[in-house]
Amino acid sequence: YSVTSVFFGGGTPSLASPHTIAAVLEAVAGAAHLPAGAEVTLEANPSSAGTPRLAGFRAAGVNRLSIGVQSLDDAELQLLGREHTAAEARRAVEAARSLFPGRTSIDLLFGLPGQSRGAWARGLEAALQLCDDHVSLYQLTLERGTALAAQVSGGALPAPPQDLLADMYQTARAMLVAAGFRHYEVSNFARKGALSTHNLSYWRAEQYIGVGPGAHGRFVPWGEGGRSREARVQTLEPDAWMREVQSWGHGTRRRVVLSPLEQLEEVLAVGLRTDEGIPHERWGQFSPHLSLEAVFGLPGEAKDLQQQGWLVLDSGGLRCTGEGLALLDSLLPDLLCQLQR
């Protein structure tokens, strides 16, 4: 009935014309109620984020911007194959902050081949002088088929050791928390309440519709008489997706009705990414007959993780400690095993 947020992401949506963004938002408002205060985020690259263009997006209805800064070091940007320079990134963030004050987020990458902890800390210090109230930190993933992946696998560039990556993450966490940011999700930090409403809806296992090539959705299709939550995936290739939409009216490639166990596995995996974790009430919406206490309060993996100081189960629900958040990927398999049993 009502859409709480819209997120233009994936690829580089800032290459789209502001008229296109406005048309999509009009289509959303025509299909459901889009409240005036709903969060509308657009991902932007610094090379396509000049002031007139950003002003056009604001006029179209965008009220939050996420800028792919990645680094403020020209040598690092070159290594990453980015089109923008550090100076362009600075200009883009300054322009965005003047148009979207308090609602401009920046993305930064760490764990680049050959990057030292000191270089990362200096880069983050520079970003703190520039940023607004939301920062996302991502560890570099080497994608097969990219020049960077080939250089690392061929031995031309060193892959960063795991201990160094952990060190960089903890360094960043300490610096951001000292600067007044709340570490509210594994990769995300916000101050002055500037959390991403849209991303929180994923982590809180709320319903969302994926539109566009390669998009994912999770919702109950009650308009078709459906009663169960479905996972839906759109066709990946843009040309094929457009042909399917023109032929059939949609580009949905796959629909899977999620079993109760699959739904709980997702609630667990996404919910533990946040500092609030999984409250009892949310778990109860997906598991009315089996409480968090009944699954994770018994002797077993979860109890062991609590004793090691990585997990908490109390009246607030189930959540990771600050130290546990950094290790979430290695904690999850044990918790999923306990849930399956």
mmCIF file of C-alpha atoms in Angstrom:
data_model
loop_
_atom_site.group_PDB
_atom_site.id
_atom_site.type_symbol
_atom_site.label_atom_id
_atom_site.label_comp_id
_atom_site.label_asym_id
_atom_site.label_seq_id
_atom_site.Cartn_x
_atom_site.Cartn_y
_atom_site.Cartn_z
ATOM 1 C CA TYR A 1 0.000 0.000 0.000
ATOM 2 C CA SER A 2 2.793 2.376 0.895
ATOM 3 C CA VAL A 3 6.433 2.590 -0.205
ATOM 4 C CA THR A 4 8.770 3.710 2.580
ATOM 5 C CA SER A 5 11.937 4.124 0.505
ATOM 6 C CA VAL A 6 13.345 3.965 -3.024
ATOM 7 C CA PHE A 7 16.992 3.185 -3.798
ATOM 8 C CA PHE A 8 18.541 3.745 -7.246
ATOM 9 C CA GLY A 9 21.615 1.511 -7.149
ATOM 10 C CA GLY A 10 23.626 -1.005 -9.111
ATOM 11 C CA GLY A 11 25.771 0.163 -12.019
ATOM 12 C CA THR A 12 25.923 3.953 -12.152
ATOM 13 C CA PRO A 13 22.412 5.429 -11.886
ATOM 14 C CA SER A 14 23.868 8.970 -11.820
ATOM 15 C CA LEU A 15 24.510 8.493 -15.572
ATOM 16 C CA ALA A 16 20.720 8.505 -16.045
ATOM 17 C CA SER A 17 18.986 11.761 -16.905
ATOM 18 C CA PRO A 18 17.164 13.442 -13.977
ATOM 19 C CA HIS A 19 14.024 13.167 -16.188
ATOM 20 C CA THR A 20 14.403 9.367 -16.164
ATOM 21 C CA ILE A 21 14.679 9.331 -12.358
ATOM 22 C CA ALA A 22 11.593 11.573 -12.115
ATOM 23 C CA ALA A 23 9.664 9.245 -14.470
ATOM 24 C CA VAL A 24 10.526 6.175 -12.369
ATOM 25 C CA LEU A 25 9.429 7.947 -9.178
ATOM 26 C CA GLU A 26 6.166 8.987 -10.888
ATOM 27 C CA ALA A 27 5.588 5.339 -11.839
ATOM 28 C CA VAL A 28 6.216 4.260 -8.218
ATOM 29 C CA ALA A 29 3.815 6.938 -6.923
ATOM 30 C CA GLY A 30 1.229 5.766 -9.469
ATOM 31 C CA ALA A 31 1.459 2.158 -8.283
ATOM 32 C CA ALA A 32 1.522 2.762 -4.505
ATOM 33 C CA HIS A 33 1.459 5.563 -1.954
ATOM 34 C CA LEU A 34 4.855 7.327 -1.929
ATOM 35 C CA PRO A 35 4.825 9.654 1.114
ATOM 36 C CA ALA A 36 6.413 13.082 0.718
ATOM 37 C CA GLY A 37 9.059 12.238 3.337
ATOM 38 C CA ALA A 38 10.038 8.816 1.925
ATOM 39 C CA GLU A 39 13.797 8.318 1.618
ATOM 40 C CA VAL A 40 14.884 8.365 -2.045
ATOM 41 C CA THR A 41 18.583 7.491 -2.468
ATOM 42 C CA LEU A 42 20.663 7.638 -5.625
ATOM 43 C CA GLU A 43 24.122 6.079 -6.007
ATOM 44 C CA ALA A 44 26.500 8.423 -7.821
ATOM 45 C CA ASN A 45 30.019 8.289 -9.218
ATOM 46 C CA PRO A 46 32.111 11.447 -8.729
ATOM 47 C CA SER A 47 32.663 11.682 -12.508
ATOM 48 C CA SER A 48 28.898 12.068 -13.090
ATOM 49 C CA ALA A 49 28.059 14.183 -10.038
ATOM 50 C CA GLY A 50 28.490 17.851 -11.008
ATOM 51 C CA THR A 51 26.372 20.466 -9.196
ATOM 52 C CA PRO A 52 23.823 21.097 -12.039
ATOM 53 C CA ARG A 53 23.254 17.344 -12.447
ATOM 54 C CA LEU A 54 22.835 16.785 -8.707
ATOM 55 C CA ALA A 55 20.427 19.742 -8.535
ATOM 56 C CA GLY A 56 18.436 18.028 -11.323
ATOM 57 C CA PHE A 57 18.246 14.827 -9.271
ATOM 58 C CA ARG A 58 17.076 16.775 -6.229
ATOM 59 C CA ALA A 59 14.345 18.442 -8.324
ATOM 60 C CA ALA A 60 13.337 14.963 -9.569
ATOM 61 C CA GLY A 61 12.703 13.810 -5.975
ATOM 62 C CA VAL A 62 16.016 12.359 -4.792
ATOM 63 C CA ASN A 63 16.731 13.370 -1.166
ATOM 64 C CA ARG A 64 19.756 11.224 -0.259
ATOM 65 C CA LEU A 65 22.982 10.602 -2.153
ATOM 66 C CA SER A 66 25.520 7.777 -1.884
ATOM 67 C CA ILE A 67 28.823 8.665 -3.561
ATOM 68 C CA GLY A 68 31.365 6.049 -4.644
ATOM 69 C CA VAL A 69 34.463 7.932 -3.511
ATOM 70 C CA GLN A 70 36.415 4.644 -2.906
ATOM 71 C CA SER A 71 39.695 6.490 -2.164
ATOM 72 C CA LEU A 72 41.126 10.000 -1.903
ATOM 73 C CA ASP A 73 44.491 8.902 -3.286
ATOM 74 C CA ASP A 74 45.052 9.216 -7.053
ATOM 75 C CA ALA A 75 47.467 6.259 -7.208
ATOM 76 C CA GLU A 76 44.882 4.020 -5.456
ATOM 77 C CA LEU A 77 42.089 5.218 -7.762
ATOM 78 C CA GLN A 78 44.258 4.426 -10.770
ATOM 79 C CA LEU A 79 44.988 0.953 -9.380
ATOM 80 C CA LEU A 80 41.228 0.405 -8.997
ATOM 81 C CA GLY A 81 40.614 1.525 -12.571
ATOM 82 C CA ARG A 82 38.314 4.358 -11.456
ATOM 83 C CA GLU A 83 37.585 7.160 -13.904
ATOM 84 C CA HIS A 84 37.557 9.953 -11.312
ATOM 85 C CA THR A 85 40.441 11.672 -9.522
ATOM 86 C CA ALA A 86 40.679 12.482 -5.800
ATOM 87 C CA ALA A 87 40.011 16.173 -6.607
ATOM 88 C CA GLU A 88 36.823 15.217 -8.506
ATOM 89 C CA ALA A 89 35.696 13.089 -5.572
ATOM 90 C CA ARG A 90 36.192 16.025 -3.178
ATOM 91 C CA ARG A 91 34.249 18.381 -5.462
ATOM 92 C CA ALA A 92 31.420 15.862 -5.838
ATOM 93 C CA VAL A 93 31.081 15.375 -2.060
ATOM 94 C CA GLU A 94 31.140 19.129 -1.428
ATOM 95 C CA ALA A 95 28.481 19.702 -4.121
ATOM 96 C CA ALA A 96 26.336 16.888 -2.703
ATOM 97 C CA ARG A 97 26.607 18.188 0.866
ATOM 98 C CA SER A 98 25.460 21.644 -0.204
ATOM 99 C CA LEU A 99 22.370 20.134 -1.917
ATOM 100 C CA PHE A 100 21.711 17.191 0.449
ATOM 101 C CA PRO A 101 23.050 18.351 3.845
ATOM 102 C CA GLY A 102 23.129 15.537 6.410
ATOM 103 C CA ARG A 103 22.001 13.085 3.723
ATOM 104 C CA THR A 104 25.182 12.456 1.768
ATOM 105 C CA SER A 105 26.956 9.113 2.233
ATOM 106 C CA ILE A 106 30.404 8.141 0.977
ATOM 107 C CA ASP A 107 31.766 4.690 0.120
ATOM 108 C CA LEU A 108 35.409 3.834 0.849
ATOM 109 C CA LEU A 109 37.428 0.711 -0.044
ATOM 110 C CA PHE A 110 40.168 -0.923 2.021
ATOM 111 C CA GLY A 111 42.397 -3.955 1.524
ATOM 112 C CA LEU A 112 43.876 -2.798 -1.782
ATOM 113 C CA PRO A 113 46.928 -4.766 -3.002
ATOM 114 C CA GLY A 114 50.017 -3.267 -1.372
ATOM 115 C CA GLN A 115 48.017 -0.904 0.881
ATOM 116 C CA SER A 116 49.468 -0.493 4.380
ATOM 117 C CA ARG A 117 47.516 0.100 7.577
ATOM 118 C CA GLY A 118 49.134 3.548 7.842
ATOM 119 C CA ALA A 119 48.100 4.541 4.315
ATOM 120 C CA TRP A 120 44.542 3.372 5.029
ATOM 121 C CA ALA A 121 44.397 5.350 8.305
ATOM 122 C CA ARG A 122 45.698 8.506 6.562
ATOM 123 C CA GLY A 123 43.126 8.107 3.795
ATOM 124 C CA LEU A 124 40.349 7.665 6.334
ATOM 125 C CA GLU A 125 41.535 10.734 8.249
ATOM 126 C CA ALA A 126 41.270 12.754 5.012
ATOM 127 C CA ALA A 127 37.790 11.305 4.368
ATOM 128 C CA LEU A 128 36.667 12.321 7.876
ATOM 129 C CA GLN A 129 37.570 15.936 7.072
ATOM 130 C CA LEU A 130 35.344 15.727 3.986
ATOM 131 C CA CYS A 131 32.445 13.416 4.791
ATOM 132 C CA ASP A 132 28.917 14.132 5.943
ATOM 133 C CA ASP A 133 27.105 11.891 8.488
ATOM 134 C CA HIS A 134 27.197 8.470 6.804
ATOM 135 C CA VAL A 135 30.176 6.342 5.737
ATOM 136 C CA SER A 136 30.204 2.844 4.208
ATOM 137 C CA LEU A 137 33.419 0.801 4.285
ATOM 138 C CA TYR A 138 33.947 -2.169 2.005
ATOM 139 C CA GLN A 139 36.805 -4.617 1.770
ATOM 140 C CA LEU A 140 37.964 -4.858 -1.844
ATOM 141 C CA THR A 141 36.700 -7.978 -3.596
ATOM 142 C CA LEU A 142 38.793 -9.050 -6.571
ATOM 143 C CA GLU A 143 36.374 -9.873 -9.392
ATOM 144 C CA ARG A 144 37.434 -12.536 -11.883
ATOM 145 C CA GLY A 145 38.151 -11.097 -15.302
ATOM 146 C CA THR A 146 39.369 -7.711 -14.033
ATOM 147 C CA ALA A 147 42.892 -6.461 -14.651
ATOM 148 C CA LEU A 148 43.473 -6.081 -10.894
ATOM 149 C CA ALA A 149 42.500 -9.711 -10.186
ATOM 150 C CA ALA A 150 44.868 -10.865 -12.951
ATOM 151 C CA GLN A 151 47.749 -8.817 -11.495
ATOM 152 C CA VAL A 152 47.214 -10.291 -8.001
ATOM 153 C CA SER A 153 46.780 -13.896 -9.182
ATOM 154 C CA GLY A 154 49.826 -13.520 -11.439
ATOM 155 C CA GLY A 155 51.949 -12.326 -8.513
ATOM 156 C CA ALA A 156 52.533 -8.821 -9.916
ATOM 157 C CA LEU A 157 50.701 -7.322 -6.906
ATOM 158 C CA PRO A 158 50.559 -8.692 -3.333
ATOM 159 C CA ALA A 159 47.224 -9.842 -1.865
ATOM 160 C CA PRO A 160 46.753 -8.305 1.617
ATOM 161 C CA PRO A 161 47.064 -10.860 4.454
ATOM 162 C CA GLN A 162 43.950 -11.593 6.555
ATOM 163 C CA ASP A 163 45.528 -10.201 9.755
ATOM 164 C CA LEU A 164 46.183 -6.885 8.027
ATOM 165 C CA LEU A 165 42.586 -6.726 6.727
ATOM 166 C CA ALA A 166 41.265 -7.337 10.259
ATOM 167 C CA ASP A 167 43.617 -4.634 11.548
ATOM 168 C CA MET A 168 42.411 -2.133 8.935
ATOM 169 C CA TYR A 169 38.777 -2.829 9.812
ATOM 170 C CA GLN A 170 39.353 -2.374 13.564
ATOM 171 C CA THR A 171 41.416 0.794 12.943
ATOM 172 C CA ALA A 172 38.580 2.270 10.879
ATOM 173 C CA ARG A 173 35.986 1.285 13.454
ATOM 174 C CA ALA A 174 37.939 2.961 16.266
ATOM 175 C CA MET A 175 38.507 6.150 14.222
ATOM 176 C CA LEU A 176 34.877 6.476 13.150
ATOM 177 C CA VAL A 177 33.467 5.776 16.613
ATOM 178 C CA ALA A 178 35.873 8.397 18.028
ATOM 179 C CA ALA A 179 34.499 10.840 15.428
ATOM 180 C CA GLY A 180 30.962 10.340 16.755
ATOM 181 C CA PHE A 181 29.736 7.654 14.344
ATOM 182 C CA ARG A 182 27.559 4.730 15.410
ATOM 183 C CA HIS A 183 28.695 1.410 13.937
ATOM 184 C CA TYR A 184 25.152 0.301 13.155
ATOM 185 C CA GLU A 185 25.905 -2.409 10.562
ATOM 186 C CA VAL A 186 28.966 -4.471 9.606
ATOM 187 C CA SER A 187 29.992 -2.018 6.842
ATOM 188 C CA ASN A 188 28.020 1.102 7.794
ATOM 189 C CA PHE A 189 28.550 4.009 10.161
ATOM 190 C CA ALA A 190 26.236 6.960 10.857
ATOM 191 C CA ARG A 191 26.096 9.941 13.191
ATOM 192 C CA LYS A 192 23.244 12.345 14.060
ATOM 193 C CA GLY A 193 20.741 9.599 13.248
ATOM 194 C CA ALA A 194 21.622 9.560 9.515
ATOM 195 C CA LEU A 195 21.093 5.787 9.112
ATOM 196 C CA SER A 196 20.042 4.440 5.709
ATOM 197 C CA THR A 197 16.316 3.708 6.098
ATOM 198 C CA HIS A 198 16.284 1.688 2.903
ATOM 199 C CA ASN A 199 19.183 -0.600 3.813
ATOM 200 C CA LEU A 200 17.768 -1.084 7.314
ATOM 201 C CA SER A 201 14.657 -2.552 5.671
ATOM 202 C CA TYR A 202 16.842 -5.332 4.177
ATOM 203 C CA TRP A 203 18.559 -6.048 7.476
ATOM 204 C CA ARG A 204 15.236 -6.031 9.344
ATOM 205 C CA ALA A 205 13.854 -8.596 6.855
ATOM 206 C CA GLU A 206 11.102 -6.267 5.675
ATOM 207 C CA GLN A 207 9.558 -6.566 2.203
ATOM 208 C CA TYR A 208 11.215 -5.023 -0.835
ATOM 209 C CA ILE A 209 10.641 -5.168 -4.575
ATOM 210 C CA GLY A 210 13.623 -5.452 -6.924
ATOM 211 C CA VAL A 211 13.123 -3.626 -10.224
ATOM 212 C CA GLY A 212 15.577 -3.595 -13.114
ATOM 213 C CA PRO A 213 18.266 -5.910 -14.515
ATOM 214 C CA GLY A 214 19.691 -8.311 -11.933
ATOM 215 C CA ALA A 215 17.593 -6.928 -9.050
ATOM 216 C CA HIS A 216 16.445 -9.136 -6.156
ATOM 217 C CA GLY A 217 13.203 -8.844 -4.188
ATOM 218 C CA ARG A 218 11.643 -10.420 -1.091
ATOM 219 C CA PHE A 219 7.901 -9.977 -0.611
ATOM 220 C CA VAL A 220 4.478 -11.611 -0.240
ATOM 221 C CA PRO A 221 2.689 -11.180 -3.613
ATOM 222 C CA TRP A 222 -0.783 -10.706 -2.094
ATOM 223 C CA GLY A 223 -2.027 -9.094 -5.339
ATOM 224 C CA GLU A 224 -1.765 -12.560 -6.915
ATOM 225 C CA GLY A 225 -3.398 -14.194 -3.921
ATOM 226 C CA GLY A 226 -0.019 -15.283 -2.571
ATOM 227 C CA ARG A 227 0.431 -15.834 1.157
ATOM 228 C CA SER A 228 4.086 -16.796 1.390
ATOM 229 C CA ARG A 229 7.206 -14.678 1.127
ATOM 230 C CA GLU A 230 8.938 -15.139 -2.229
ATOM 231 C CA ALA A 231 12.480 -14.527 -3.421
ATOM 232 C CA ARG A 232 12.394 -13.012 -6.900
ATOM 233 C CA VAL A 233 15.316 -12.383 -9.220
ATOM 234 C CA GLN A 234 15.201 -10.239 -12.344
ATOM 235 C CA THR A 235 16.975 -11.148 -15.595
ATOM 236 C CA LEU A 236 20.593 -9.994 -15.357
ATOM 237 C CA GLU A 237 21.456 -8.703 -18.857
ATOM 238 C CA PRO A 238 19.924 -5.244 -19.496
ATOM 239 C CA ASP A 239 19.021 -5.910 -23.163
ATOM 240 C CA ALA A 240 17.355 -9.240 -22.352
ATOM 241 C CA TRP A 241 15.559 -7.678 -19.369
ATOM 242 C CA MET A 242 14.142 -4.889 -21.560
ATOM 243 C CA ARG A 243 12.959 -7.368 -24.210
ATOM 244 C CA GLU A 244 11.202 -9.453 -21.553
ATOM 245 C CA VAL A 245 9.505 -6.392 -20.040
ATOM 246 C CA GLN A 246 8.279 -5.363 -23.499
ATOM 247 C CA SER A 247 7.056 -8.896 -24.309
ATOM 248 C CA TRP A 248 5.630 -10.050 -20.975
ATOM 249 C CA GLY A 249 5.308 -6.907 -18.865
ATOM 250 C CA HIS A 250 8.045 -7.954 -16.410
ATOM 251 C CA GLY A 251 11.649 -9.138 -16.283
ATOM 252 C CA THR A 252 11.324 -11.678 -13.447
ATOM 253 C CA ARG A 253 13.582 -14.628 -14.261
ATOM 254 C CA ARG A 254 13.097 -16.679 -11.082
ATOM 255 C CA ARG A 255 10.468 -16.972 -8.339
ATOM 256 C CA VAL A 256 11.041 -19.130 -5.274
ATOM 257 C CA VAL A 257 8.538 -19.532 -2.429
ATOM 258 C CA LEU A 258 10.699 -19.464 0.714
ATOM 259 C CA SER A 259 10.114 -22.222 3.274
ATOM 260 C CA PRO A 260 9.751 -21.235 6.953
ATOM 261 C CA LEU A 261 13.333 -22.458 7.568
ATOM 262 C CA GLU A 262 14.714 -20.475 4.607
ATOM 263 C CA GLN A 263 12.972 -17.349 5.874
ATOM 264 C CA LEU A 264 14.487 -17.796 9.347
ATOM 265 C CA GLU A 265 17.936 -18.417 7.847
ATOM 266 C CA GLU A 266 17.665 -15.064 6.061
ATOM 267 C CA VAL A 267 16.355 -13.276 9.178
ATOM 268 C CA LEU A 268 19.374 -14.627 11.072
ATOM 269 C CA ALA A 269 21.986 -13.857 8.392
ATOM 270 C CA VAL A 270 20.845 -10.278 7.692
ATOM 271 C CA GLY A 271 19.691 -9.360 11.199
ATOM 272 C CA LEU A 272 23.016 -10.179 12.862
ATOM 273 C CA ARG A 273 24.743 -7.679 10.545
ATOM 274 C CA THR A 274 23.316 -4.809 12.636
ATOM 275 C CA ASP A 275 24.163 -3.572 16.114
ATOM 276 C CA GLU A 276 20.499 -4.024 17.132
ATOM 277 C CA GLY A 277 20.546 -7.665 16.021
ATOM 278 C CA ILE A 278 17.260 -9.587 15.954
ATOM 279 C CA PRO A 279 14.643 -8.475 18.500
ATOM 280 C CA HIS A 280 12.339 -11.191 19.918
ATOM 281 C CA GLU A 281 9.311 -9.558 18.285
ATOM 282 C CA ARG A 282 10.795 -9.690 14.758
ATOM 283 C CA TRP A 283 11.847 -13.334 15.194
ATOM 284 C CA GLY A 284 8.308 -14.089 16.409
ATOM 285 C CA GLN A 285 6.810 -12.671 13.196
ATOM 286 C CA PHE A 286 8.647 -15.365 11.218
ATOM 287 C CA SER A 287 8.692 -18.060 13.915
ATOM 288 C CA PRO A 288 5.547 -17.876 16.064
ATOM 289 C CA HIS A 289 6.072 -21.339 17.590
ATOM 290 C CA LEU A 290 9.817 -21.417 18.213
ATOM 291 C CA SER A 291 11.357 -18.513 20.143
ATOM 292 C CA LEU A 292 14.943 -17.251 19.919
ATOM 293 C CA GLU A 293 15.433 -18.669 23.408
ATOM 294 C CA ALA A 294 14.175 -22.098 22.314
ATOM 295 C CA VAL A 295 16.604 -22.188 19.365
ATOM 296 C CA PHE A 296 19.709 -20.450 20.698
ATOM 297 C CA GLY A 297 19.303 -20.542 24.493
ATOM 298 C CA LEU A 298 20.116 -24.240 24.804
ATOM 299 C CA PRO A 299 23.640 -25.621 25.211
ATOM 300 C CA GLY A 300 25.294 -25.560 21.804
ATOM 301 C CA GLU A 301 27.086 -23.311 19.336
ATOM 302 C CA ALA A 302 25.294 -20.090 20.333
ATOM 303 C CA LYS A 303 26.061 -20.637 24.031
ATOM 304 C CA ASP A 304 29.741 -21.206 23.170
ATOM 305 C CA LEU A 305 29.847 -17.987 21.134
ATOM 306 C CA GLN A 306 28.268 -16.094 24.042
ATOM 307 C CA GLN A 307 30.895 -17.429 26.428
ATOM 308 C CA GLN A 308 33.633 -16.335 24.003
ATOM 309 C CA GLY A 309 32.188 -12.789 24.042
ATOM 310 C CA TRP A 310 31.035 -12.658 20.427
ATOM 311 C CA LEU A 311 27.276 -13.058 20.816
ATOM 312 C CA VAL A 312 24.572 -11.816 23.214
ATOM 313 C CA LEU A 313 21.119 -13.320 23.866
ATOM 314 C CA ASP A 314 19.069 -11.326 26.360
ATOM 315 C CA SER A 315 15.717 -9.548 26.766
ATOM 316 C CA GLY A 316 16.584 -7.381 23.729
ATOM 317 C CA GLY A 317 17.043 -10.397 21.420
ATOM 318 C CA LEU A 318 20.057 -11.958 19.694
ATOM 319 C CA ARG A 319 22.965 -9.800 18.493
ATOM 320 C CA CYS A 320 26.712 -9.748 17.963
ATOM 321 C CA THR A 321 29.069 -7.845 20.211
ATOM 322 C CA GLY A 322 31.334 -5.249 18.559
ATOM 323 C CA GLU A 323 34.061 -7.880 18.276
ATOM 324 C CA GLY A 324 31.574 -10.449 16.973
ATOM 325 C CA LEU A 325 30.440 -8.174 14.128
ATOM 326 C CA ALA A 326 33.939 -8.300 12.636
ATOM 327 C CA LEU A 327 33.800 -12.118 12.670
ATOM 328 C CA LEU A 328 30.187 -12.567 11.566
ATOM 329 C CA ASP A 329 30.957 -14.574 8.413
ATOM 330 C CA SER A 330 32.767 -17.189 10.486
ATOM 331 C CA LEU A 331 30.100 -17.261 13.257
ATOM 332 C CA LEU A 332 27.093 -17.728 10.953
ATOM 333 C CA PRO A 333 27.693 -21.348 9.799
ATOM 334 C CA ASP A 334 27.553 -22.624 13.404
ATOM 335 C CA LEU A 335 24.398 -20.637 14.168
ATOM 336 C CA LEU A 336 22.711 -21.820 10.963
ATOM 337 C CA CYS A 337 23.535 -25.448 11.912
ATOM 338 C CA GLN A 338 21.928 -24.936 15.321
ATOM 339 C CA LEU A 339 18.840 -23.387 13.698
ATOM 340 C CA GLN A 340 18.530 -26.267 11.195
ATOM 341 C CA ARG A 341 18.677 -28.842 14.007
#
